mmCIF file of C-alpha atoms and ligand atoms in Angstrom:
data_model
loop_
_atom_site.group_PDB
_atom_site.id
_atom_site.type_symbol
_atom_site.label_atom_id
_atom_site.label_comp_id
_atom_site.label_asym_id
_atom_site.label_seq_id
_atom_site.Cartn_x
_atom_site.Cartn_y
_atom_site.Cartn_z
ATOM 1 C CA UNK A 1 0.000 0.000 0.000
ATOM 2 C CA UNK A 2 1.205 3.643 -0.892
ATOM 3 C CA UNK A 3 1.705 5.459 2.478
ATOM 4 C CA UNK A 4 1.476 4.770 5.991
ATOM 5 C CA UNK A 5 -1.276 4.514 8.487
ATOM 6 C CA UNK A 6 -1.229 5.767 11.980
ATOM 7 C CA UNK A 7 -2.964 4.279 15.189
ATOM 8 C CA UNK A 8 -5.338 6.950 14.632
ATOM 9 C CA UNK A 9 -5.810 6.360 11.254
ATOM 10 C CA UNK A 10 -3.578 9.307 9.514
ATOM 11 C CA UNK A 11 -2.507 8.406 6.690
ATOM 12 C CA UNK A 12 0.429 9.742 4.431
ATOM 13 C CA UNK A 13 -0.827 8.723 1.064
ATOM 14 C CA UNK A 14 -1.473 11.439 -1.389
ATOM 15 C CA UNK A 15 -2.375 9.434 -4.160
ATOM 16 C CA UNK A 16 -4.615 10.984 -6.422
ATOM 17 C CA UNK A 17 -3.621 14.662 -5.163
ATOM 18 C CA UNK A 18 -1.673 17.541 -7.067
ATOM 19 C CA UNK A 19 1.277 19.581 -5.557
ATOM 20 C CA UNK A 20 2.632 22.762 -7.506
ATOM 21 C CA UNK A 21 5.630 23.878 -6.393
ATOM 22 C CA UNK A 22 7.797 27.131 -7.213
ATOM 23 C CA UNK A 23 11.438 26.791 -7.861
ATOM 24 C CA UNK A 24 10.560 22.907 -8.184
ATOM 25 C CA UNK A 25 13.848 21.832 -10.651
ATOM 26 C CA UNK A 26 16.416 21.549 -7.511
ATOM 27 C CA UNK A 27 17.412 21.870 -3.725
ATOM 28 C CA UNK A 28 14.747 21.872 -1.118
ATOM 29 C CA UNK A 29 11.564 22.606 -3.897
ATOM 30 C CA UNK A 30 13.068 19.308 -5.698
ATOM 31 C CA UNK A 31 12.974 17.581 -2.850
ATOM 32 C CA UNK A 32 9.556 18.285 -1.799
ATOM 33 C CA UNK A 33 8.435 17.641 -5.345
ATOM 34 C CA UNK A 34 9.925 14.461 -5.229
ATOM 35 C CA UNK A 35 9.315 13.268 -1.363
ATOM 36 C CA UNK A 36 5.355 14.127 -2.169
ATOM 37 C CA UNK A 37 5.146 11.944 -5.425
ATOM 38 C CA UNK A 38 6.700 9.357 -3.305
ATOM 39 C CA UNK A 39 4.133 8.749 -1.686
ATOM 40 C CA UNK A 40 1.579 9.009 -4.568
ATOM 41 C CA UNK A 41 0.922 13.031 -5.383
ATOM 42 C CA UNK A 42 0.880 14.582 -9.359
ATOM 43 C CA UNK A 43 3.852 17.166 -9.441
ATOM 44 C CA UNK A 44 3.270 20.776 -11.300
ATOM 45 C CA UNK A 45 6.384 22.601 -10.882
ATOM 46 C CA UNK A 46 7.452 26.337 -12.080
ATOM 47 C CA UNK A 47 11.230 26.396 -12.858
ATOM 48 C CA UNK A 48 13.303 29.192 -14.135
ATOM 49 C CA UNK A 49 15.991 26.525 -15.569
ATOM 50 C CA UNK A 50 14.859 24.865 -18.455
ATOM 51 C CA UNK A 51 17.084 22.155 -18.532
ATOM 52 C CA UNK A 52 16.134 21.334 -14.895
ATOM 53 C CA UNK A 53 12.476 20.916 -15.642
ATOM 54 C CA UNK A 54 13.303 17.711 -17.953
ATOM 55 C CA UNK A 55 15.302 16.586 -15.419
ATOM 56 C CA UNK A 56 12.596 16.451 -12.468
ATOM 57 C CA UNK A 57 9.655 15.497 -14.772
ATOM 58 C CA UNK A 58 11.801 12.400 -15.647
ATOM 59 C CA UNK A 59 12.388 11.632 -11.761
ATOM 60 C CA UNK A 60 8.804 12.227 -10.687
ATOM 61 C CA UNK A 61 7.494 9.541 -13.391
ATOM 62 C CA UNK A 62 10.367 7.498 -12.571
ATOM 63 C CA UNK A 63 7.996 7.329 -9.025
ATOM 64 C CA UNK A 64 5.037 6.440 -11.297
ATOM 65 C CA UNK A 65 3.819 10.089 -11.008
ATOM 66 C CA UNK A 66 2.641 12.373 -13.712
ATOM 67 C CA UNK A 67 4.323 15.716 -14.066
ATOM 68 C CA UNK A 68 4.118 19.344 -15.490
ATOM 69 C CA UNK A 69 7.059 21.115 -15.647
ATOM 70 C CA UNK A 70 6.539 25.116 -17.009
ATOM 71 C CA UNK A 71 9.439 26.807 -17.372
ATOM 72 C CA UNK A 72 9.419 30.402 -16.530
ATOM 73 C CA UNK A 73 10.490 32.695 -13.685
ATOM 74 C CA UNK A 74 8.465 33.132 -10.299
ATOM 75 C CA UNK A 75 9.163 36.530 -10.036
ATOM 76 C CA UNK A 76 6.517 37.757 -12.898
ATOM 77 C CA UNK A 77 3.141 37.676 -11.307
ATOM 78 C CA UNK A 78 1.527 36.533 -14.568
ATOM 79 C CA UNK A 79 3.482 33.702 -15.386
ATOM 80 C CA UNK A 80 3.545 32.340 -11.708
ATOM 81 C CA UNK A 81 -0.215 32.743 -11.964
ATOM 82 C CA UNK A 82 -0.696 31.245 -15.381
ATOM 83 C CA UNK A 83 1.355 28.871 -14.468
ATOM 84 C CA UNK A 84 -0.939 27.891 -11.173
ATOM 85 C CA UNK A 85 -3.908 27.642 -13.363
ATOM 86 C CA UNK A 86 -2.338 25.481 -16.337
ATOM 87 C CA UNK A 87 -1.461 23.038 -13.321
ATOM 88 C CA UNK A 88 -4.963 22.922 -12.159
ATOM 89 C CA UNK A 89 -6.675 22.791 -15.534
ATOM 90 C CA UNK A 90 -4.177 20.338 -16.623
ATOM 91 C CA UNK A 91 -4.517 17.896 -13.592
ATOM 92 C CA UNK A 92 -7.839 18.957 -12.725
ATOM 93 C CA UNK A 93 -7.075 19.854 -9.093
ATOM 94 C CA UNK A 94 -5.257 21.619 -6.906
ATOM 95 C CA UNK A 95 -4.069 19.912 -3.504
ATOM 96 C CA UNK A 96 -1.234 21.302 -1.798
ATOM 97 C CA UNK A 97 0.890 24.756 -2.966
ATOM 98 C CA UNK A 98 4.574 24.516 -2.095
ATOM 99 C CA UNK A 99 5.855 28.346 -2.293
ATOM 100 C CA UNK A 100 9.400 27.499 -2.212
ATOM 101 C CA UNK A 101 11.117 29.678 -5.019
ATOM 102 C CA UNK A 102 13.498 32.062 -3.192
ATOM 103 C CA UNK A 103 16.985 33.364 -2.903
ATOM 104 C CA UNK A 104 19.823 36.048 -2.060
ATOM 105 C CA UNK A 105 22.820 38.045 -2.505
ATOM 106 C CA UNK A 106 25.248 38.947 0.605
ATOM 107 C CA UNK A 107 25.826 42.474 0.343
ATOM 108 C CA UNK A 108 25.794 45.220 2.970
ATOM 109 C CA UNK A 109 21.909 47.556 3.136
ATOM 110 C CA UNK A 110 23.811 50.780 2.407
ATOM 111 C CA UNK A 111 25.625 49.541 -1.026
ATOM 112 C CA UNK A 112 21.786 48.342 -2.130
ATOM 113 C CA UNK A 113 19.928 50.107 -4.501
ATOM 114 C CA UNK A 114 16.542 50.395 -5.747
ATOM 115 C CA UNK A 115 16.574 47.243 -8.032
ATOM 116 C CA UNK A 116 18.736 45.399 -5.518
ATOM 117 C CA UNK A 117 15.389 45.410 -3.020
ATOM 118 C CA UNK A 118 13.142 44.946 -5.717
ATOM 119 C CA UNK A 119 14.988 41.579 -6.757
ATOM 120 C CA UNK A 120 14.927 40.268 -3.547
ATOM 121 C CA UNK A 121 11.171 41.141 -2.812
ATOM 122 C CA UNK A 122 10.071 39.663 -6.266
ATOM 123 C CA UNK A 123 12.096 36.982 -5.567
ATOM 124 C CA UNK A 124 11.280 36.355 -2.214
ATOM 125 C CA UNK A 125 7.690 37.730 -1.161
ATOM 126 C CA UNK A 126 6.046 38.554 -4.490
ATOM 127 C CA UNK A 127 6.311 35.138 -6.155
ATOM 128 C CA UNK A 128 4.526 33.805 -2.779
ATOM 129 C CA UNK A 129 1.558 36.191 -3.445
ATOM 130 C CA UNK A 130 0.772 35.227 -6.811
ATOM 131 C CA UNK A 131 1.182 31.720 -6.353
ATOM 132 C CA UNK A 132 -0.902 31.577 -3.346
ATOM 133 C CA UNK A 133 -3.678 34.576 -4.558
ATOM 134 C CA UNK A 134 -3.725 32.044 -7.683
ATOM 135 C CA UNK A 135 -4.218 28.763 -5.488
ATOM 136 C CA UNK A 136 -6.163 29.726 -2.573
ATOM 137 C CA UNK A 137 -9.797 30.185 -5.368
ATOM 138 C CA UNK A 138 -9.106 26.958 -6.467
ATOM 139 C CA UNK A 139 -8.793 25.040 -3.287
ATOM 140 C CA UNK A 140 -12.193 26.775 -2.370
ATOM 141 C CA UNK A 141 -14.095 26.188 -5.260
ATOM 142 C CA UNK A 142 -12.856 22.780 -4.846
ATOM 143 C CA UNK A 143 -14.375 21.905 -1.339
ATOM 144 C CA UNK A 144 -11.603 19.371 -0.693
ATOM 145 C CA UNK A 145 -9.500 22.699 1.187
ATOM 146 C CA UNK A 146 -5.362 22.101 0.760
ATOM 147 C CA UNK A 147 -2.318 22.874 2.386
ATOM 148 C CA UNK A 148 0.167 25.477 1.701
ATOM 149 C CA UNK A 149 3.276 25.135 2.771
ATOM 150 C CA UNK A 150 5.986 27.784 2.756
ATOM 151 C CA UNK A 151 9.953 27.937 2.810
ATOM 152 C CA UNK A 152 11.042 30.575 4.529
ATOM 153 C CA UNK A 153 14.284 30.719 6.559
ATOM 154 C CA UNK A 154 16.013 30.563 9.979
ATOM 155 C CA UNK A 155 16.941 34.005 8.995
ATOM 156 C CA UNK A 156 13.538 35.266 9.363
ATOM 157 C CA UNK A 157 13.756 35.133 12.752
ATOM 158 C CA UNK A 158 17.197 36.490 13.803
ATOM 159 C CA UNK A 159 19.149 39.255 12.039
ATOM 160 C CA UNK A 160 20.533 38.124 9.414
ATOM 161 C CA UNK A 161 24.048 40.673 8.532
ATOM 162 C CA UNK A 162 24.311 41.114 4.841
ATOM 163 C CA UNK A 163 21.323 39.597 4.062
ATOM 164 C CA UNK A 164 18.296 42.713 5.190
ATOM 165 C CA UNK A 165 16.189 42.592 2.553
ATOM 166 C CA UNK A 166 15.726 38.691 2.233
ATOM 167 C CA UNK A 167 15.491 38.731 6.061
ATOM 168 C CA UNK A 168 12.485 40.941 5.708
ATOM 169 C CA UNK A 169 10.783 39.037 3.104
ATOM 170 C CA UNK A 170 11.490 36.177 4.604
ATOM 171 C CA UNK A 171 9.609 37.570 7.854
ATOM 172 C CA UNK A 172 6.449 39.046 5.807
ATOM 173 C CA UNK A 173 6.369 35.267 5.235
ATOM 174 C CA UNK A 174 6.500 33.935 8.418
ATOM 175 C CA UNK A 175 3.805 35.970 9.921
ATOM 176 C CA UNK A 176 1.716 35.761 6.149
ATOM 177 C CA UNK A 177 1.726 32.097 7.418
ATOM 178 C CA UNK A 178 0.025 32.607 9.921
ATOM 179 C CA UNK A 179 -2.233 35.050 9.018
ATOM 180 C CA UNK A 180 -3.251 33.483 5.836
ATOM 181 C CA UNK A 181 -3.845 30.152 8.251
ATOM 182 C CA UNK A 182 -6.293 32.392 10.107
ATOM 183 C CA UNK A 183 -8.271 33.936 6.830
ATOM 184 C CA UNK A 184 -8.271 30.285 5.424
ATOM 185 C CA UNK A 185 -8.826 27.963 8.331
ATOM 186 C CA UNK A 186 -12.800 27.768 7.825
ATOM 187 C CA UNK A 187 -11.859 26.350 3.799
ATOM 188 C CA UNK A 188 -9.996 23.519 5.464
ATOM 189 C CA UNK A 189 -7.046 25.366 4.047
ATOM 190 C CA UNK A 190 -4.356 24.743 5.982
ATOM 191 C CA UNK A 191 -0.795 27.135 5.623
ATOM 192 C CA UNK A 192 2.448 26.251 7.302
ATOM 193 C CA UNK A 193 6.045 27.177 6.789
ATOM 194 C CA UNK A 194 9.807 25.344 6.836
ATOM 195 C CA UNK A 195 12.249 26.837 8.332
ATOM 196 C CA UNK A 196 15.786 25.647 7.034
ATOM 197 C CA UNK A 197 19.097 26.822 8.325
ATOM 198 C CA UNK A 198 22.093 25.678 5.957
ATOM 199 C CA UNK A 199 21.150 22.567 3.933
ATOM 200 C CA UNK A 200 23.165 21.779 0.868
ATOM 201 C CA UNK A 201 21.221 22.334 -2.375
ATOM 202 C CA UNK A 202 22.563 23.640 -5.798
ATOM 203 C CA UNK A 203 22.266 27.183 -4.994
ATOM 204 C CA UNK A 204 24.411 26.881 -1.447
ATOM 205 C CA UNK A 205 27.038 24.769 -3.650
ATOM 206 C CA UNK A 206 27.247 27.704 -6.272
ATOM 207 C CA UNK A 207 25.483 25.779 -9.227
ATOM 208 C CA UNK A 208 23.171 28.418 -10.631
ATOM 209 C CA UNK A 209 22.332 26.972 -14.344
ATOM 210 C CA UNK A 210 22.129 23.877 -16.504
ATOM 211 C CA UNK A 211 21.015 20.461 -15.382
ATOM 212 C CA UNK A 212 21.317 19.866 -11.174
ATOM 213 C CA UNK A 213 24.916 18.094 -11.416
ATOM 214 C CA UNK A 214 26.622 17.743 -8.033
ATOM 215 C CA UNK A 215 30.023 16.905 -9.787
ATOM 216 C CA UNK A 216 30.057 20.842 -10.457
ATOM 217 C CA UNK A 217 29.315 21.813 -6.744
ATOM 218 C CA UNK A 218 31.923 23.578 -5.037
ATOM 219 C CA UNK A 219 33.008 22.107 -2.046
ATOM 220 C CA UNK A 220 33.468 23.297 1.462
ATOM 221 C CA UNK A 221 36.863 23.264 2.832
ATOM 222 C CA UNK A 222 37.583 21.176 6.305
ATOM 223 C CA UNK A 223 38.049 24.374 8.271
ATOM 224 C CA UNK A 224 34.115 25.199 7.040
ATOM 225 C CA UNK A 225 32.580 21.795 7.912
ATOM 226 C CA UNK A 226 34.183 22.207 11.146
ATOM 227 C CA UNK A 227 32.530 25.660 11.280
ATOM 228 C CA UNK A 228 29.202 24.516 10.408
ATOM 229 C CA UNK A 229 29.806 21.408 13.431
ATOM 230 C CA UNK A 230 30.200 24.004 15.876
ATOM 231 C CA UNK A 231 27.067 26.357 15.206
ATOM 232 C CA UNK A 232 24.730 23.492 14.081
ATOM 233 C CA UNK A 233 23.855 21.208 17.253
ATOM 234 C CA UNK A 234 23.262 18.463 15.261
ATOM 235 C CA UNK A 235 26.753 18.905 13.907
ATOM 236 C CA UNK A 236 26.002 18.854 10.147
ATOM 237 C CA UNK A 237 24.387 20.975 7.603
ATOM 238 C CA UNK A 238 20.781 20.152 6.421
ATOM 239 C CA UNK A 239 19.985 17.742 3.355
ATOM 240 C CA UNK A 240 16.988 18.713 1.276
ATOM 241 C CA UNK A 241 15.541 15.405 1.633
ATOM 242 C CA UNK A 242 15.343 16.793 5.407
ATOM 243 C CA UNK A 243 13.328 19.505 4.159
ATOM 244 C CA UNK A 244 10.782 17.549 1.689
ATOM 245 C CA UNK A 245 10.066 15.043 4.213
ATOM 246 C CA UNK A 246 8.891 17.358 7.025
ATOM 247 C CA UNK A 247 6.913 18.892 3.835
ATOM 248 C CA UNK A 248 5.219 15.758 2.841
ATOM 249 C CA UNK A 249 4.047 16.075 6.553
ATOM 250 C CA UNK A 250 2.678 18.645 6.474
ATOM 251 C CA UNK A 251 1.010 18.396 3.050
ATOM 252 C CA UNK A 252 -0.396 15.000 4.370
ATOM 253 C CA UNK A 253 -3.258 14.222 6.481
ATOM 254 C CA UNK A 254 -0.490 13.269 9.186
ATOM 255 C CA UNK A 255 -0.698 17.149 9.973
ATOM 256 C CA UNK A 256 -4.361 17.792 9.875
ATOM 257 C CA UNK A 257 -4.756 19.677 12.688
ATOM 258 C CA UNK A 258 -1.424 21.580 11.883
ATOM 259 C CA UNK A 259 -1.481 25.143 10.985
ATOM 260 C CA UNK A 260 -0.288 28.664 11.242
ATOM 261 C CA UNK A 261 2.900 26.895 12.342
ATOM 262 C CA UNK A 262 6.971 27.658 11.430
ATOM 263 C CA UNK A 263 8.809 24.375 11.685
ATOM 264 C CA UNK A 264 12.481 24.966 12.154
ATOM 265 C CA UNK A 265 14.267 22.323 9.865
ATOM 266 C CA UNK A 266 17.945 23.491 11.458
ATOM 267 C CA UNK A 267 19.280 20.766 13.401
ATOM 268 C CA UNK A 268 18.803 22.879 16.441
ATOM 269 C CA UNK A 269 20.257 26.189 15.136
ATOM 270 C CA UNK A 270 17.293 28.177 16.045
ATOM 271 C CA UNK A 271 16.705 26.548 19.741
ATOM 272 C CA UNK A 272 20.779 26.760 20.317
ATOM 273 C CA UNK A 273 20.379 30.935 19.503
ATOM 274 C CA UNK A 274 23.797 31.658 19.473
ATOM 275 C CA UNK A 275 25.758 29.120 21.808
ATOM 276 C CA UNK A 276 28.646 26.821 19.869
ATOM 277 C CA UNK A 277 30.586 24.125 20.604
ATOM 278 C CA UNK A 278 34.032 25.229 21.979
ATOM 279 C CA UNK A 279 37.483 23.168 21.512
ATOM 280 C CA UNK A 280 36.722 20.622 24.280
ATOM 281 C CA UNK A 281 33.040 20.081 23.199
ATOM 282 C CA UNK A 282 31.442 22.438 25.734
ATOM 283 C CA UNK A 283 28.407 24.570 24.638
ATOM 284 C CA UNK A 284 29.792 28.605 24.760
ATOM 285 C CA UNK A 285 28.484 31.974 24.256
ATOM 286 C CA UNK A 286 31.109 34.044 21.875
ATOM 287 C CA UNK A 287 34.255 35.065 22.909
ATOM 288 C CA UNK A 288 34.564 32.107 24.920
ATOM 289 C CA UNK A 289 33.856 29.926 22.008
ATOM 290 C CA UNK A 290 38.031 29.359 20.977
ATOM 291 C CA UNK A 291 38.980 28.769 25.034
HETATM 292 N N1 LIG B 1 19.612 25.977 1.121
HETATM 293 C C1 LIG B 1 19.601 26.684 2.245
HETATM 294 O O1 LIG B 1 20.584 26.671 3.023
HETATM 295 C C2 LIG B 1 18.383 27.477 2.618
HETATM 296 C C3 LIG B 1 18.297 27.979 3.935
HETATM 297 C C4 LIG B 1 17.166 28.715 4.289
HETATM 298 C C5 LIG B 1 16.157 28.939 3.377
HETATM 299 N N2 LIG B 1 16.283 28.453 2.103
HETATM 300 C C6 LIG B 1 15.188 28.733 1.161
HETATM 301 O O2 LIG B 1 14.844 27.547 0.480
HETATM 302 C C7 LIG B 1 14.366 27.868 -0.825
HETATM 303 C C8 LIG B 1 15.094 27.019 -1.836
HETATM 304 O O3 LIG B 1 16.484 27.232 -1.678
HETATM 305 P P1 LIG B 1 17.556 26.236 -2.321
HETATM 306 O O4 LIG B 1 18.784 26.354 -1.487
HETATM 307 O O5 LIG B 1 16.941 24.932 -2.562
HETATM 308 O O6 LIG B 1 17.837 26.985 -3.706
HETATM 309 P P2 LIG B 1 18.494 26.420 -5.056
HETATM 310 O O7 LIG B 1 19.054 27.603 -5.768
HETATM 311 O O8 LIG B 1 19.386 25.277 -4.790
HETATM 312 O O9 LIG B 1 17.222 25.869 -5.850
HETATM 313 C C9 LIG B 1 16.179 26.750 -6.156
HETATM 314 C C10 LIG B 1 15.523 26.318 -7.447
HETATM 315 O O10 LIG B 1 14.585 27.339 -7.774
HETATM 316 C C11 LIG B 1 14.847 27.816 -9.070
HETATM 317 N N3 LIG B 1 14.535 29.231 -9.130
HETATM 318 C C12 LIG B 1 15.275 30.251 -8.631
HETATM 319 N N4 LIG B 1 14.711 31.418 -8.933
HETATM 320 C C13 LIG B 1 13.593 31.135 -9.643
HETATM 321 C C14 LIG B 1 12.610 31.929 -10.246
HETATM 322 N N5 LIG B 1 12.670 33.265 -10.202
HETATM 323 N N6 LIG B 1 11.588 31.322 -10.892
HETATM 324 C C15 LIG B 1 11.520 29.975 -10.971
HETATM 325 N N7 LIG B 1 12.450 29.159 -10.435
HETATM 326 C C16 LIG B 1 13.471 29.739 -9.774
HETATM 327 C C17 LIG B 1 16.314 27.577 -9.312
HETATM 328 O O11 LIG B 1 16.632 27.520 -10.698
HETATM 329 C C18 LIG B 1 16.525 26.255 -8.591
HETATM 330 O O12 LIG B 1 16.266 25.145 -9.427
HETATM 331 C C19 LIG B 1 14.544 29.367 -0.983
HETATM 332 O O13 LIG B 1 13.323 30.018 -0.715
HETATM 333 C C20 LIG B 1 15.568 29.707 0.074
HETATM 334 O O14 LIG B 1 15.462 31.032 0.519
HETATM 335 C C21 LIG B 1 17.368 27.726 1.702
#
């Protein structure tokens, strides 16, 4: 049998149900693509790399899973939103929304300009709006309700140095989330976000075109791993697989009573707020930290 049952009865079997997912052709949106047709779901996906949407509509009917993969880039309103009702029309329902496309430049607030924001807010917050504005009339007219689920970032809650203008998106999100969960609850629409801290994906390995290939990542030296052991209580960065399971959760009926919720997928990054591991394996506040 596709999924699992619970004592209770939860299942996670999505057989029969349709994801869409933004930013779908690698790292964590590939992995939630492919961890829901896993365990049954159609996959729509919206990718800005060509080459990548081959590349995931083979893997997802590998699974036995029918896919649509539109190439085109989340940060135009339109084509996000065409793109959400082509998926719907095509498949003929609209189950869960992953809003996952997203990403950033490190640069310091005062050297930003003008177009600099506006990247990172189409990027970031805008091509969450028109997905979602272009789901959420579906799900309803539907009657079945849905889930939404939406990748922010640890760095929404925390300052985030280099990073302002992502962090703020990536906090309109977090508390969208929740409000949306509110406005949406009495459709049986539930909305919930992922929070990762460092996983590796192509864009954190510095692949940023062509087919996902992880013979091209780059690759951290020792001196960074040992970096990430210290800050990361778990004592390892993320894997997206980490990411698209805790999504299939939440896009399941496992997590029907979840919503309005921001799950930390960080290995304890969030909980540990600022405490690393020091030489002889002590937790430490900075400057002890080298002592
Ligand atoms: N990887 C991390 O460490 C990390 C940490 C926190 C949050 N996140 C968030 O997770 C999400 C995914 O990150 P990732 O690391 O998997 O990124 P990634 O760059 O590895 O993959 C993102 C995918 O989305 C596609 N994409 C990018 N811009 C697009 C656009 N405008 N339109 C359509 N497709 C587009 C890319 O081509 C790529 O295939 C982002 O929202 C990011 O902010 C990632």
């Amino acid at each position: 049998m596709m999924g699992r049952t619970g004592v209770d009865g939860s299942v996670i079997d999505l057989t029969g149900k349709v994801a869409f997912i933004t930013g779908g052709g690698g790292g964590i949106g590939r992995s939630i693509a492919l961890c829901l047709a896993d365990m049954g779901a159609d996959i729509a996906i919206l990718e800005v790399i060509p080459e990548r949407c081959e590349q995931v509509a083979e893997m997802v009917e590998a699974r036995g899973r029918k896919a649509l993969c539109i190439a085109g880039n989340a940060m135009d309103v339109d084509v996000v939103q065409n793109a959400v009702t082509e998926a719907a029309r095509h498949f003929g329902r609209l189950d869960v929304l992953a809003n996952n496309a997203g990403g950033v430049t490190r640069r310091p607030f005062v050297d930003l300009v003008e177009k600099n924001w506006r990247r990172h807010i189409d990027l970031n917050l805008v091509s969450n709006l028109a997905a979602t504005q272009a789901a959420v009339p579906i799900m309803i007219e539907s009657g079945r309700g849905g889930s939404i689920i939406n990748v922010t970032s640890i760095e929404a809650s925390r300052a985030a140095p280099g990073y302002a203008v992502y962090a703020a998106c990536k906090a309109g999100i977090n508390n969208l989330t929740r409000t949306l969960a509110v406005e949406l609850a009495h459709h049986r629409i539930r909305v919930n976000a992922i929070a990762p801290d460092y996983t590796v994906t192509p864009g954190t390995r510095g692949q940023f075109a062509g087919a996902v290939d992880p013979s091209l990542w780059y690759q951290p030296t020792p001196a960074q791993e040992e970096a990430i052991r210290r800050r990361i209580p778990l004592g390892r960065a993320g894997v997206d697989e980490e990411c698209g399971r805790v999504a299939l959760f939440l896009a399941s009926e496992m997590s029907s009573y979840v919503t309005g919720t921001i799950i930390p997928v960080d290995g304890g990054t969030w909980a540990s707020g600022g405490w690393i591991r020091n030489d002889r394996e002590d937790w430490v506040l900075p400057p002890e930290a080298t002592n």
